[in-house]
Coordinates of N, CA, C and O in Angstrom, one line a residue:
X21 N 84.9 102.7 2.8 CA 83.7 103.5 2.6 C 83.2 104.1 3.9 O 82.9 105.2 3.9
X22 N 83.3 103.3 5.0 CA 82.8 103.9 6.5 C 83.7 105.2 6.8 O 83.2 106.0 7.3
X23 N 84.9 105.0 6.5 CA 85.9 106.0 6.9 C 85.5 107.3 6.1 O 85.5 108.4 6.6
X24 N 85.2 107.2 4.9 CA 85.1 108.2 4.2 C 83.7 109.0 4.4 O 83.6 110.3 4.5
X25 N 82.7 108.2 4.8 CA 81.4 108.7 5.2 C 81.6 109.5 6.6 O 81.1 110.6 6.8
X26 N 82.4 108.8 7.3 CA 82.6 109.4 8.7 C 83.3 110.6 8.8 O 83.1 111.7 9.4
X27 N 84.4 110.7 7.7 CA 85.3 111.8 7.4 C 84.4 113.1 7.1 O 84.5 114.1 7.6
X28 N 83.5 112.8 6.0 CA 82.5 113.8 5.4 C 81.6 114.3 6.5 O 81.3 115.5 6.6
X29 N 81.1 113.4 7.3 CA 80.1 113.8 8.3 C 80.9 114.6 9.2 O 80.5 115.8 9.8
X30 N 82.0 114.3 9.8 CA 82.9 115.1 10.7 C 83.2 116.5 10.1 O 83.0 117.4 10.9
X31 N 83.6 116.6 8.9 CA 83.9 117.6 8.3 C 82.7 118.7 8.2 O 82.8 119.8 8.5
X32 N 81.6 118.2 7.8 CA 80.3 119.1 7.8 C 79.9 119.4 9.1 O 79.6 120.7 9.3
X33 N 79.9 118.7 10.2 CA 79.8 119.2 11.4 C 80.7 120.3 11.8 O 80.3 121.3 12.6
X34 N 81.9 120.0 11.7 CA 82.8 121.3 12.1 C 82.7 122.4 11.3 O 82.8 123.5 11.9
X35 N 82.4 122.2 10.0 CA 82.1 123.5 9.2 C 80.9 124.2 9.7 O 81.0 125.5 9.9
X36 N 79.8 123.5 10.0 CA 78.7 124.3 10.6 C 78.9 124.8 11.9 O 78.4 126.0 12.2
X37 N 79.6 124.2 12.7 CA 79.8 124.6 14.0 C 80.7 125.9 14.0 O 80.6 126.9 14.7
X38 N 81.9 125.9 13.2 CA 82.8 127.0 13.3 C 82.4 128.1 12.4 O 82.6 129.4 12.6
X39 N 81.4 127.9 11.4 CA 80.9 129.0 10.8 C 80.0 129.8 11.4 O 79.6 131.1 11.2
X40 N 79.5 129.3 12.6 CA 78.4 130.0 13.4 C 79.1 130.6 14.6 O 78.5 131.4 15.5
X41 N 80.5 130.3 14.7 CA 81.3 131.0 15.8 C 81.6 132.5 15.6 O 81.7 132.9 14.4
X42 N 81.9 133.1 16.6 CA 82.2 134.7 16.3 C 83.4 135.0 17.3 O 83.5 134.7 18.6
X43 N 84.4 135.6 16.7 CA 85.6 136.0 17.4 C 85.4 137.2 17.9 O 84.9 138.3 17.2
X44 N 85.5 137.6 19.4 CA 85.3 138.8 20.0 C 86.7 139.4 20.2 O 87.5 138.8 20.8
X45 N 86.9 140.6 19.8 CA 88.2 141.4 20.1 C 88.1 141.8 21.6 O 87.3 142.7 21.9
X46 N 89.0 141.1 22.5 CA 88.8 141.4 23.9 C 89.3 142.9 24.2 O 88.9 143.4 25.2
X47 N 89.9 143.5 23.3 CA 90.5 144.8 23.7 C 89.4 145.8 23.6 O 89.3 146.9 24.3
X48 N 88.4 145.4 22.9 CA 87.3 146.4 22.6 C 86.0 146.0 23.0 O 85.0 146.2 22.6
X49 N 86.0 145.0 24.2 CA 84.7 144.4 24.6 C 84.1 145.1 25.8 O 83.1 144.6 26.2
X50 N 84.6 146.3 26.2 CA 84.1 147.0 27.3 C 82.6 147.5 26.8 O 82.5 148.3 25.7
X51 N 81.6 147.3 27.6 CA 80.3 147.8 27.2 C 80.1 149.1 27.7 O 80.5 149.4 29.0
X52 N 79.7 150.0 26.9 CA 79.4 151.4 27.6 C 78.0 151.7 27.6 O 77.2 151.4 26.4
X53 N 77.5 152.6 28.4 CA 76.2 153.3 28.3 C 76.2 154.4 27.3 O 77.3 154.6 26.6
X54 N 75.0 154.9 27.0 CA 75.1 155.9 25.9 C 76.0 157.1 26.2 O 76.4 157.7 25.3
X55 N 76.3 157.3 27.5 CA 77.1 158.3 27.8 C 78.6 157.7 27.9 O 79.0 157.0 27.0
X56 N 79.4 158.2 29.0 CA 80.7 157.7 29.2 C 80.9 156.7 30.2 O 82.1 156.4 30.5
X57 N 79.7 156.3 30.8 CA 80.0 155.5 32.1 C 80.2 154.1 31.5 O 79.3 153.5 30.8
X58 N 81.3 153.4 32.1 CA 81.5 152.1 31.8 C 80.6 151.1 32.7 O 80.5 151.4 34.0
X59 N 80.0 150.1 32.1 CA 79.2 149.1 32.9 C 79.7 148.0 32.9 O 80.2 147.4 32.0
X60 N 79.7 147.3 34.2 CA 80.4 145.9 34.4 C 79.1 145.0 34.1 O 77.9 145.4 34.2
X61 N 79.5 143.7 34.1 CA 78.3 142.7 33.7 C 77.2 142.7 34.8 O 76.1 142.6 34.5
X62 N 77.6 142.9 36.2 CA 76.5 142.9 37.2 C 75.6 144.1 37.0 O 74.4 144.0 37.3
X63 N 76.2 145.3 36.5 CA 75.3 146.5 36.5 C 74.4 146.3 35.3 O 73.3 146.9 35.3
X64 N 75.0 145.6 34.1 CA 74.1 145.4 33.1 C 73.0 144.5 33.3 O 71.9 144.7 33.1
X65 N 73.3 143.4 34.2 CA 72.2 142.3 34.6 C 71.3 143.0 35.4 O 70.0 142.8 35.2
X66 N 71.6 143.9 36.3 CA 70.8 144.6 37.3 C 69.7 145.5 36.4 O 68.6 145.8 36.7
X67 N 70.3 146.0 35.1 CA 69.3 146.9 34.6 C 68.5 146.3 33.7 O 67.4 146.8 33.2
X68 N 68.9 145.0 33.1 CA 68.0 144.3 32.1 C 67.1 143.3 32.8 O 66.1 143.0 32.1
X69 N 67.3 142.9 34.0 CA 66.6 141.9 34.6 C 65.3 142.4 35.3 O 65.4 143.5 35.7
X70 N 64.4 141.6 35.7 CA 63.3 142.1 36.5 C 63.4 141.5 37.8 O 62.3 141.1 38.2
X71 N 64.5 141.5 38.4 CA 64.6 141.1 39.8 C 64.9 142.3 40.7 O 65.3 143.4 40.4
X72 N 64.6 142.1 42.1 CA 64.9 143.1 43.0 C 66.3 143.2 43.3 O 67.0 142.2 42.8
X73 N 66.9 144.2 43.9 CA 68.3 144.2 44.2 C 68.4 145.0 45.5 O 68.4 146.3 45.7
X74 N 68.6 144.1 46.7 CA 68.7 145.0 48.0 C 69.9 145.2 48.3 O 70.9 144.6 48.1
X75 N 70.1 146.4 48.9 CA 71.5 146.9 49.4 C 71.3 147.9 50.5 O 70.3 148.6 50.7
X76 N 72.1 147.6 51.5 CA 72.1 148.5 52.7 C 72.8 149.7 52.4 O 74.1 149.7 51.9
X77 N 72.2 150.9 52.5 CA 72.8 152.2 52.1 C 73.3 153.0 53.3 O 74.0 153.9 53.1
X78 N 72.9 152.6 54.4 CA 73.4 153.3 55.7 C 73.3 152.4 56.9 O 72.5 151.6 57.0
X79 N 74.3 152.5 57.7 CA 74.5 151.7 59.0 C 75.1 152.6 60.0 O 76.2 153.3 59.8
X80 N 74.4 152.5 61.2 CA 74.9 153.2 62.3 C 74.8 152.3 63.6 O 73.8 151.8 63.8
X81 N 75.9 152.1 64.4 CA 75.8 151.4 65.6 C 76.3 152.2 66.7 O 77.4 152.8 66.7
X82 N 75.5 152.3 67.7 CA 75.8 153.0 69.0 C 75.9 152.0 70.1 O 75.0 151.1 70.4
X83 N 77.1 152.0 70.8 CA 77.4 151.1 71.8 C 77.5 151.7 73.3 O 78.1 152.8 73.3
X84 N 76.8 151.4 74.2 CA 76.9 151.8 75.7 C 77.2 150.7 76.4 O 76.8 149.4 76.3
X85 N 78.2 150.8 77.5 CA 78.5 149.8 78.6 C 77.3 149.2 79.2 O 76.3 149.8 79.5
X86 N 77.4 147.9 79.1 CA 76.3 147.0 79.8 C 76.7 147.0 81.3 O 77.6 146.2 81.7
X87 N 76.2 147.8 82.1 CA 76.7 147.9 83.6 C 76.3 146.6 84.3 O 77.0 146.2 85.2
X88 N 75.2 145.8 84.0 CA 74.9 144.6 84.6 C 75.9 143.5 84.3 O 76.3 142.7 85.2
X89 N 76.4 143.4 83.1 CA 77.4 142.3 82.8 C 78.9 142.6 83.0 O 79.7 141.9 83.2
X90 N 79.1 144.1 83.0 CA 80.5 144.5 83.5 C 81.3 144.8 82.4 O 80.9 145.0 81.1
X91 N 82.6 145.1 82.6 CA 83.6 145.5 81.6 C 83.7 144.5 80.3 O 83.8 143.4 80.5
X92 N 83.7 145.2 79.3 CA 83.9 144.4 78.0 C 82.5 144.0 77.4 O 82.5 143.5 76.2
X93 N 81.4 144.3 78.0 CA 80.1 144.1 77.5 C 79.4 145.3 77.2 O 79.4 146.3 77.9
X94 N 78.7 145.3 76.1 CA 78.0 146.6 75.6 C 76.5 146.3 75.1 O 76.5 145.1 74.7
X95 N 75.7 147.3 75.2 CA 74.5 147.2 74.6 C 74.5 147.9 73.3 O 75.2 149.0 73.2
X96 N 74.0 147.3 72.2 CA 74.2 147.8 71.0 C 72.7 148.3 70.3 O 71.8 147.7 70.6
X97 N 72.8 149.5 69.7 CA 71.6 150.1 69.1 C 72.0 150.1 67.5 O 73.0 150.8 67.2
X98 N 71.4 149.3 66.6 CA 71.7 149.3 65.3 C 70.7 149.8 64.3 O 69.5 149.5 64.5
X99 N 71.1 150.9 63.6 CA 70.1 151.5 62.7 C 70.5 151.2 61.4 O 71.9 151.4 61.1
X100 N 69.7 151.0 60.5 CA 70.1 150.8 59.0 C 69.1 151.2 58.0 O 67.9 151.2 58.3
X101 N 69.5 151.5 56.7 CA 68.5 151.7 55.8 C 68.8 150.8 54.6 O 70.0 150.7 54.3
X102 N 67.7 150.1 54.0 CA 68.0 149.3 53.0 C 67.1 149.8 51.9 O 65.8 150.1 52.0
X103 N 67.7 149.7 50.7 CA 66.9 150.1 49.5 C 66.9 149.0 48.5 O 67.9 148.3 48.4
X104 N 65.8 149.0 47.7 CA 65.6 148.0 46.5 C 66.1 148.8 45.2 O 65.4 149.7 44.8
X105 N 67.2 148.6 44.8 CA 67.7 149.0 43.6 C 67.3 148.4 42.3 O 67.6 148.8 41.2
X106 N 66.6 147.2 42.5 CA 66.2 146.3 41.2 C 65.0 147.0 40.6 O 64.5 148.0 40.8
X107 N 64.4 146.1 39.7 CA 63.3 146.5 38.9 C 62.1 145.8 39.1 O 61.0 145.9 38.4
X108 N 62.0 145.2 40.2 CA 60.9 144.3 40.8 C 60.8 144.5 42.3 O 61.6 144.7 42.9
X109 N 59.6 144.4 42.8 CA 59.4 144.4 44.1 C 60.0 143.2 45.0 O 60.1 142.2 44.4
X110 N 60.6 143.5 46.2 CA 61.1 142.4 47.0 C 60.1 141.9 48.1 O 59.8 142.8 48.8
X111 N 60.0 140.6 48.1 CA 59.1 140.1 49.2 C 60.0 139.8 50.3 O 60.9 138.9 50.2
X112 N 60.0 140.5 51.5 CA 60.8 140.5 52.6 C 60.3 139.6 53.6 O 61.0 139.6 54.8
X113 N 59.3 138.9 53.6 CA 58.8 138.0 54.7 C 59.9 137.0 55.2 O 60.0 137.0 56.4
X114 N 60.8 136.5 54.5 CA 61.7 135.6 54.7 C 63.1 136.0 54.7 O 64.0 135.2 54.6
X115 N 63.5 137.4 54.4 CA 64.7 137.8 54.1 C 65.4 138.2 55.5 O 65.0 139.1 56.2
X116 N 66.6 137.4 55.8 CA 67.0 137.7 57.0 C 68.0 139.0 57.1 O 68.7 139.2 56.0
X117 N 68.1 139.7 58.2 CA 69.0 140.6 58.4 C 69.9 140.0 59.6 O 69.6 139.8 60.6
X118 N 71.3 140.0 59.3 CA 72.2 139.4 60.5 C 73.3 140.2 60.6 O 74.0 140.8 59.6
X119 N 73.6 140.4 62.0 CA 74.8 141.3 62.4 C 76.0 140.4 62.8 O 75.8 139.3 63.3
X120 N 77.1 140.9 62.6 CA 78.4 140.1 63.0 C 79.3 141.1 63.5 O 79.3 142.4 63.2
X121 N 80.3 140.8 64.6 CA 81.3 141.5 65.1 C 82.6 141.1 64.8 O 82.8 139.7 64.8
X122 N 83.5 141.8 64.3 CA 85.0 141.7 64.1 C 85.7 142.8 64.5 O 85.3 143.6 65.4
X123 N 86.9 142.8 63.9 CA 87.7 144.2 64.1 C 88.3 144.5 62.8 O 88.3 143.7 61.8
X124 N 88.9 145.8 62.9 CA 89.4 146.4 61.6 C 90.6 145.7 61.0 O 90.5 145.5 59.7
X125 N 91.3 145.0 61.8 CA 92.5 144.2 61.2 C 91.8 143.0 60.4 O 92.3 142.7 59.3
X126 N 91.0 142.2 61.1 CA 90.4 141.0 60.3 C 89.6 141.4 59.1 O 89.7 140.8 58.1
X127 N 89.0 142.6 59.3 CA 88.0 142.8 57.9 C 89.0 143.4 56.9 O 88.6 143.1 55.6
X128 N 90.1 144.0 57.2 CA 91.1 144.4 56.1 C 91.6 143.2 55.6 O 92.1 143.2 54.4
X129 N 92.0 142.2 56.3 CA 92.7 141.0 55.9 C 91.9 139.9 55.2 O 92.4 139.2 54.3
X130 N 90.7 139.7 55.6 CA 90.0 138.5 55.2 C 88.6 139.1 54.4 O 88.0 139.9 55.0
X131 N 88.2 138.2 53.5 CA 86.9 138.3 52.9 C 85.9 137.9 54.0 O 86.1 136.9 54.6
X132 N 84.7 138.5 54.0 CA 83.7 138.0 55.1 C 83.3 136.6 54.7 O 82.9 136.4 53.4
X133 N 83.2 135.8 55.7 CA 82.7 134.6 55.5 C 82.0 134.2 56.9 O 82.7 133.9 57.9
X134 N 80.7 134.0 57.1 CA 79.9 133.9 58.3 C 80.4 132.6 59.0 O 80.4 132.3 60.0
X135 N 81.0 131.6 58.2 CA 81.4 130.3 58.6 C 82.8 130.3 59.2 O 83.0 129.4 60.0
X136 N 83.5 131.4 59.2 CA 84.7 131.7 60.0 C 84.4 132.2 61.4 O 84.7 133.4 61.6
X137 N 83.8 131.4 62.2 CA 83.3 131.8 63.6 C 84.4 132.5 64.4 O 84.0 133.5 65.1
X138 N 85.6 132.1 64.3 CA 86.7 132.9 65.1 C 87.0 134.3 64.6 O 87.5 135.1 65.5
X139 N 86.8 134.5 63.3 CA 87.0 135.7 62.7 C 85.7 136.8 62.7 O 85.9 138.1 62.9
X140 N 84.6 136.2 62.5 CA 83.3 136.8 62.5 C 82.4 136.4 63.4 O 81.9 135.1 63.2
X141 N 82.0 137.0 64.5 CA 81.1 136.3 65.6 C 79.7 136.9 65.3 O 79.5 138.1 65.1
X142 N 78.8 136.2 65.3 CA 77.3 136.4 65.4 C 76.9 137.5 66.5 O 77.4 137.2 67.6
X143 N 76.3 138.6 66.0 CA 76.0 139.5 67.1 C 74.3 139.9 66.9 O 73.9 140.1 65.8
X144 N 73.6 139.7 68.0 CA 72.3 140.1 68.0 C 71.2 139.3 67.3 O 70.1 139.5 67.1
X145 N 71.7 138.2 66.8 CA 70.7 137.2 66.2 C 70.2 137.6 64.9 O 70.5 138.6 64.4
X146 N 69.4 136.6 64.4 CA 68.9 137.0 63.0 C 67.5 137.5 63.2 O 66.7 137.1 64.1
X147 N 67.2 138.5 62.4 CA 65.7 139.0 62.3 C 65.3 139.2 61.0 O 66.2 139.2 59.9
X148 N 64.0 139.3 60.7 CA 63.5 139.4 59.3 C 63.5 141.0 59.0 O 63.2 141.9 59.7
X149 N 63.9 141.2 57.8 CA 63.8 142.5 57.1 C 62.5 143.1 57.4 O 62.3 144.3 57.8
X150 N 61.4 142.5 57.1 CA 60.2 143.0 57.5 C 59.2 141.9 58.0 O 59.2 140.6 57.4
X151 N 58.5 142.0 59.0 CA 57.8 140.9 59.7 C 56.2 141.0 59.4 O 55.8 142.1 59.1
X152 N 55.6 139.8 59.2 CA 54.2 139.9 58.7 C 54.1 139.3 57.2 O 55.1 139.0 56.6
X153 N 53.0 139.2 56.8 CA 52.7 138.5 55.6 C 52.6 139.4 54.5 O 52.3 140.6 54.6
X154 N 53.2 139.2 53.3 CA 53.2 139.9 52.1 C 53.8 141.5 52.2 O 53.1 142.2 51.8
X155 N 54.9 141.4 52.9 CA 55.6 142.8 53.0 C 56.5 143.0 51.8 O 57.5 142.2 51.9
X156 N 56.2 143.8 50.9 CA 57.0 144.1 49.8 C 57.9 145.4 49.8 O 57.2 146.3 50.4
X157 N 58.9 145.4 49.4 CA 59.6 146.7 49.2 C 59.7 147.0 47.7 O 60.3 146.3 46.9
X158 N 59.1 148.0 47.2 CA 58.8 148.4 45.9 C 60.3 148.8 45.1 O 61.2 149.2 46.0
X159 N 60.4 148.8 44.0 CA 61.7 149.2 43.3 C 61.9 150.7 43.6 O 60.9 151.7 43.5
X160 N 63.0 151.0 43.9 CA 63.4 152.5 44.3 C 63.0 152.8 45.8 O 63.4 154.0 46.4
X161 N 62.2 152.0 46.5 CA 61.7 152.2 47.8 C 62.8 151.7 49.0 O 63.7 150.9 48.5
X162 N 62.7 152.2 50.0 CA 63.6 152.0 51.1 C 63.1 151.7 52.3 O 61.9 152.3 52.6
X163 N 63.5 151.0 53.3 CA 63.1 150.9 54.7 C 64.1 151.3 55.7 O 65.3 151.1 55.3
X164 N 63.6 151.9 56.8 CA 64.7 152.2 57.8 C 64.3 151.5 59.0 O 63.0 151.3 59.4
X165 N 65.1 150.8 59.8 CA 64.9 150.0 60.9 C 66.1 150.2 61.8 O 67.0 150.5 61.7
X166 N 65.6 150.0 63.3 CA 66.4 150.1 64.2 C 66.1 148.8 65.4 O 65.1 148.6 65.5
X167 N 67.2 148.2 65.7 CA 67.1 147.0 66.8 C 68.1 147.3 67.7 O 69.1 147.8 67.4
X168 N 67.7 146.6 68.8 CA 68.8 146.5 69.9 C 69.0 145.2 70.4 O 68.3 144.3 70.4
X169 N 70.3 145.1 71.0 CA 70.7 143.9 71.7 C 71.6 144.2 72.8 O 72.2 145.2 72.8
X170 N 71.6 143.3 73.8 CA 72.3 143.8 75.2 C 73.3 142.6 75.4 O 73.2 141.4 75.0
X171 N 74.3 143.1 76.1 CA 75.2 142.0 76.7 C 76.3 141.5 75.7 O 76.6 140.3 75.8
X172 N 76.6 142.3 74.6 CA 77.5 141.9 73.6 C 78.9 142.0 74.1 O 79.3 143.1 74.4
X173 N 79.8 141.0 74.0 CA 81.1 140.9 74.2 C 81.9 141.8 73.1 O 81.9 141.1 72.2
X174 N 82.7 142.9 73.4 CA 83.5 143.4 72.4 C 84.7 143.8 72.9 O 84.8 144.3 74.1
X175 N 85.8 143.6 72.3 CA 87.1 143.9 72.6 C 87.3 145.4 72.0 O 87.1 145.6 71.0
X176 N 88.2 146.1 72.8 CA 88.4 147.5 72.3 C 89.6 147.6 71.4 O 89.6 148.6 70.5
X177 N 90.5 146.7 71.4 CA 91.7 146.6 70.6 C 91.8 145.4 69.9 O 91.9 144.3 70.6
X178 N 92.0 145.3 68.5 CA 91.8 146.2 67.5 C 90.4 146.8 67.6 O 89.5 146.1 68.0
X179 N 90.2 147.9 67.0 CA 88.9 148.7 66.8 C 87.9 147.7 66.4 O 88.1 147.1 65.2
X180 N 86.8 147.6 67.1 CA 85.7 146.7 66.6 C 84.9 147.2 65.4 O 84.7 148.4 65.2
X181 N 84.4 146.2 64.7 CA 83.7 146.5 63.4 C 82.3 145.7 63.6 O 82.3 144.4 63.8
X182 N 81.2 146.4 63.1 CA 79.9 145.8 63.2 C 79.6 145.4 61.6 O 79.8 146.4 60.8
X183 N 79.3 144.3 61.2 CA 79.1 143.9 59.8 C 77.6 143.6 59.7 O 77.1 142.8 60.6
X184 N 76.9 144.0 58.8 CA 75.5 143.7 58.5 C 75.2 143.2 57.3 O 75.7 143.8 56.2
X185 N 74.6 142.0 57.1 CA 74.1 141.4 56.0 C 72.6 141.5 55.8 O 72.0 141.3 56.7
X186 N 72.3 141.6 54.7 CA 70.8 141.3 54.3 C 70.8 140.2 53.3 O 71.7 140.1 52.2
X187 N 70.0 139.3 53.5 CA 69.8 138.1 52.5 C 71.2 137.4 52.2 O 71.5 137.1 51.1
X188 N 71.7 137.2 53.3 CA 73.2 136.5 53.2 C 73.1 135.2 52.5 O 74.3 135.0 51.7
X189 N 72.3 134.4 52.5 CA 72.2 133.2 51.9 C 71.4 133.0 50.7 O 71.0 132.0 50.3
X190 N 71.1 134.3 50.1 CA 70.4 134.4 48.9 C 69.0 133.6 48.7 O 68.6 133.1 48.0
X191 N 68.1 134.0 49.8 CA 66.7 133.4 49.8 C 66.0 134.1 48.8 O 65.3 133.5 48.2
X192 N 66.3 135.3 48.6 CA 65.6 136.2 47.6 C 66.5 136.1 46.4 O 67.6 136.5 46.3
X193 N 65.9 135.9 45.2 CA 66.5 135.9 43.9 C 66.7 137.5 43.6 O 65.7 138.3 43.4
X194 N 67.9 137.8 43.3 CA 68.2 139.4 43.0 C 69.1 139.5 41.8 O 69.8 138.4 41.3
X195 N 69.0 140.5 41.3 CA 69.8 140.9 40.1 C 71.3 141.0 40.4 O 72.3 140.6 39.6
X196 N 71.6 141.3 41.6 CA 73.0 141.4 42.0 C 73.0 140.8 43.4 O 72.7 141.5 44.3
X197 N 73.8 139.7 43.6 CA 73.7 138.9 44.9 C 75.0 139.4 45.6 O 75.2 138.9 46.8
X198 N 75.9 140.3 45.2 CA 77.1 140.5 45.7 C 77.2 141.7 46.6 O 78.1 142.0 47.2
X199 N 76.0 142.6 46.6 CA 76.0 143.8 47.5 C 75.2 143.9 48.7 O 74.7 144.8 49.0
X200 N 75.1 142.7 49.3 CA 74.2 142.5 50.4 C 75.0 142.6 51.9 O 74.5 142.1 52.8
X201 N 76.1 143.3 51.8 CA 76.7 143.4 53.1 C 77.3 144.9 53.3 O 77.7 145.4 52.1
X202 N 77.5 145.3 54.3 CA 78.1 146.6 54.8 C 78.7 146.5 56.1 O 78.4 145.6 56.9
X203 N 79.6 147.5 56.6 CA 80.2 147.5 57.9 C 80.4 148.9 58.4 O 80.6 149.8 57.4
X204 N 80.5 149.2 59.7 CA 80.9 150.3 60.3 C 81.7 149.9 61.5 O 81.6 148.9 62.2
X205 N 82.7 150.9 61.8 CA 83.5 150.8 63.1 C 82.6 151.1 64.2 O 81.7 152.2 64.2
X206 N 82.7 150.4 65.4 CA 81.9 150.5 66.5 C 82.9 151.5 67.5 O 83.9 151.3 67.7
X207 N 82.3 152.6 67.7 CA 82.9 153.7 68.8 C 82.6 153.2 70.2 O 81.2 153.4 70.5
X208 N 83.5 152.9 70.8 CA 83.2 152.6 72.3 C 83.7 153.7 73.2 O 84.5 154.5 72.9

């Protein structure tokens, strides 16, 4: 009797579970915008959520020899533009901007990971995207900033690369956490 009751209960549970399941045809599962543009899951999430989405849209690094430190040392001037592509303002009080130095071969071979100290060296320290209280970047707005650092050791070969990250450790909840990094070759 117990077995029969358990069998019937098991059957009913499976019936309800599988009747609410839906098979998706994987070949036709690409989501499309009203036009012809294919959208990936991150783009859809960015359009539907009410989160900010910070992205560095321009980066320029100028290097000049540091005559006080000598050969192989440079003073850097880093200029960047950051835009909020999200649907909500971004509070930038605690959002770090961090630079790293590497080289073209390393950047081509490895994915960026700041924990790999031998491959990606910290350059110029951490700074906040905006300093002061309640500094917001509205949706669609951008900021431009320039900062300098001196006495940075840079090898000429292979060609050096400056990597700039914003909100590297995801302090700010964003609709797309994967687009907070960019890089440029440093011309010596």
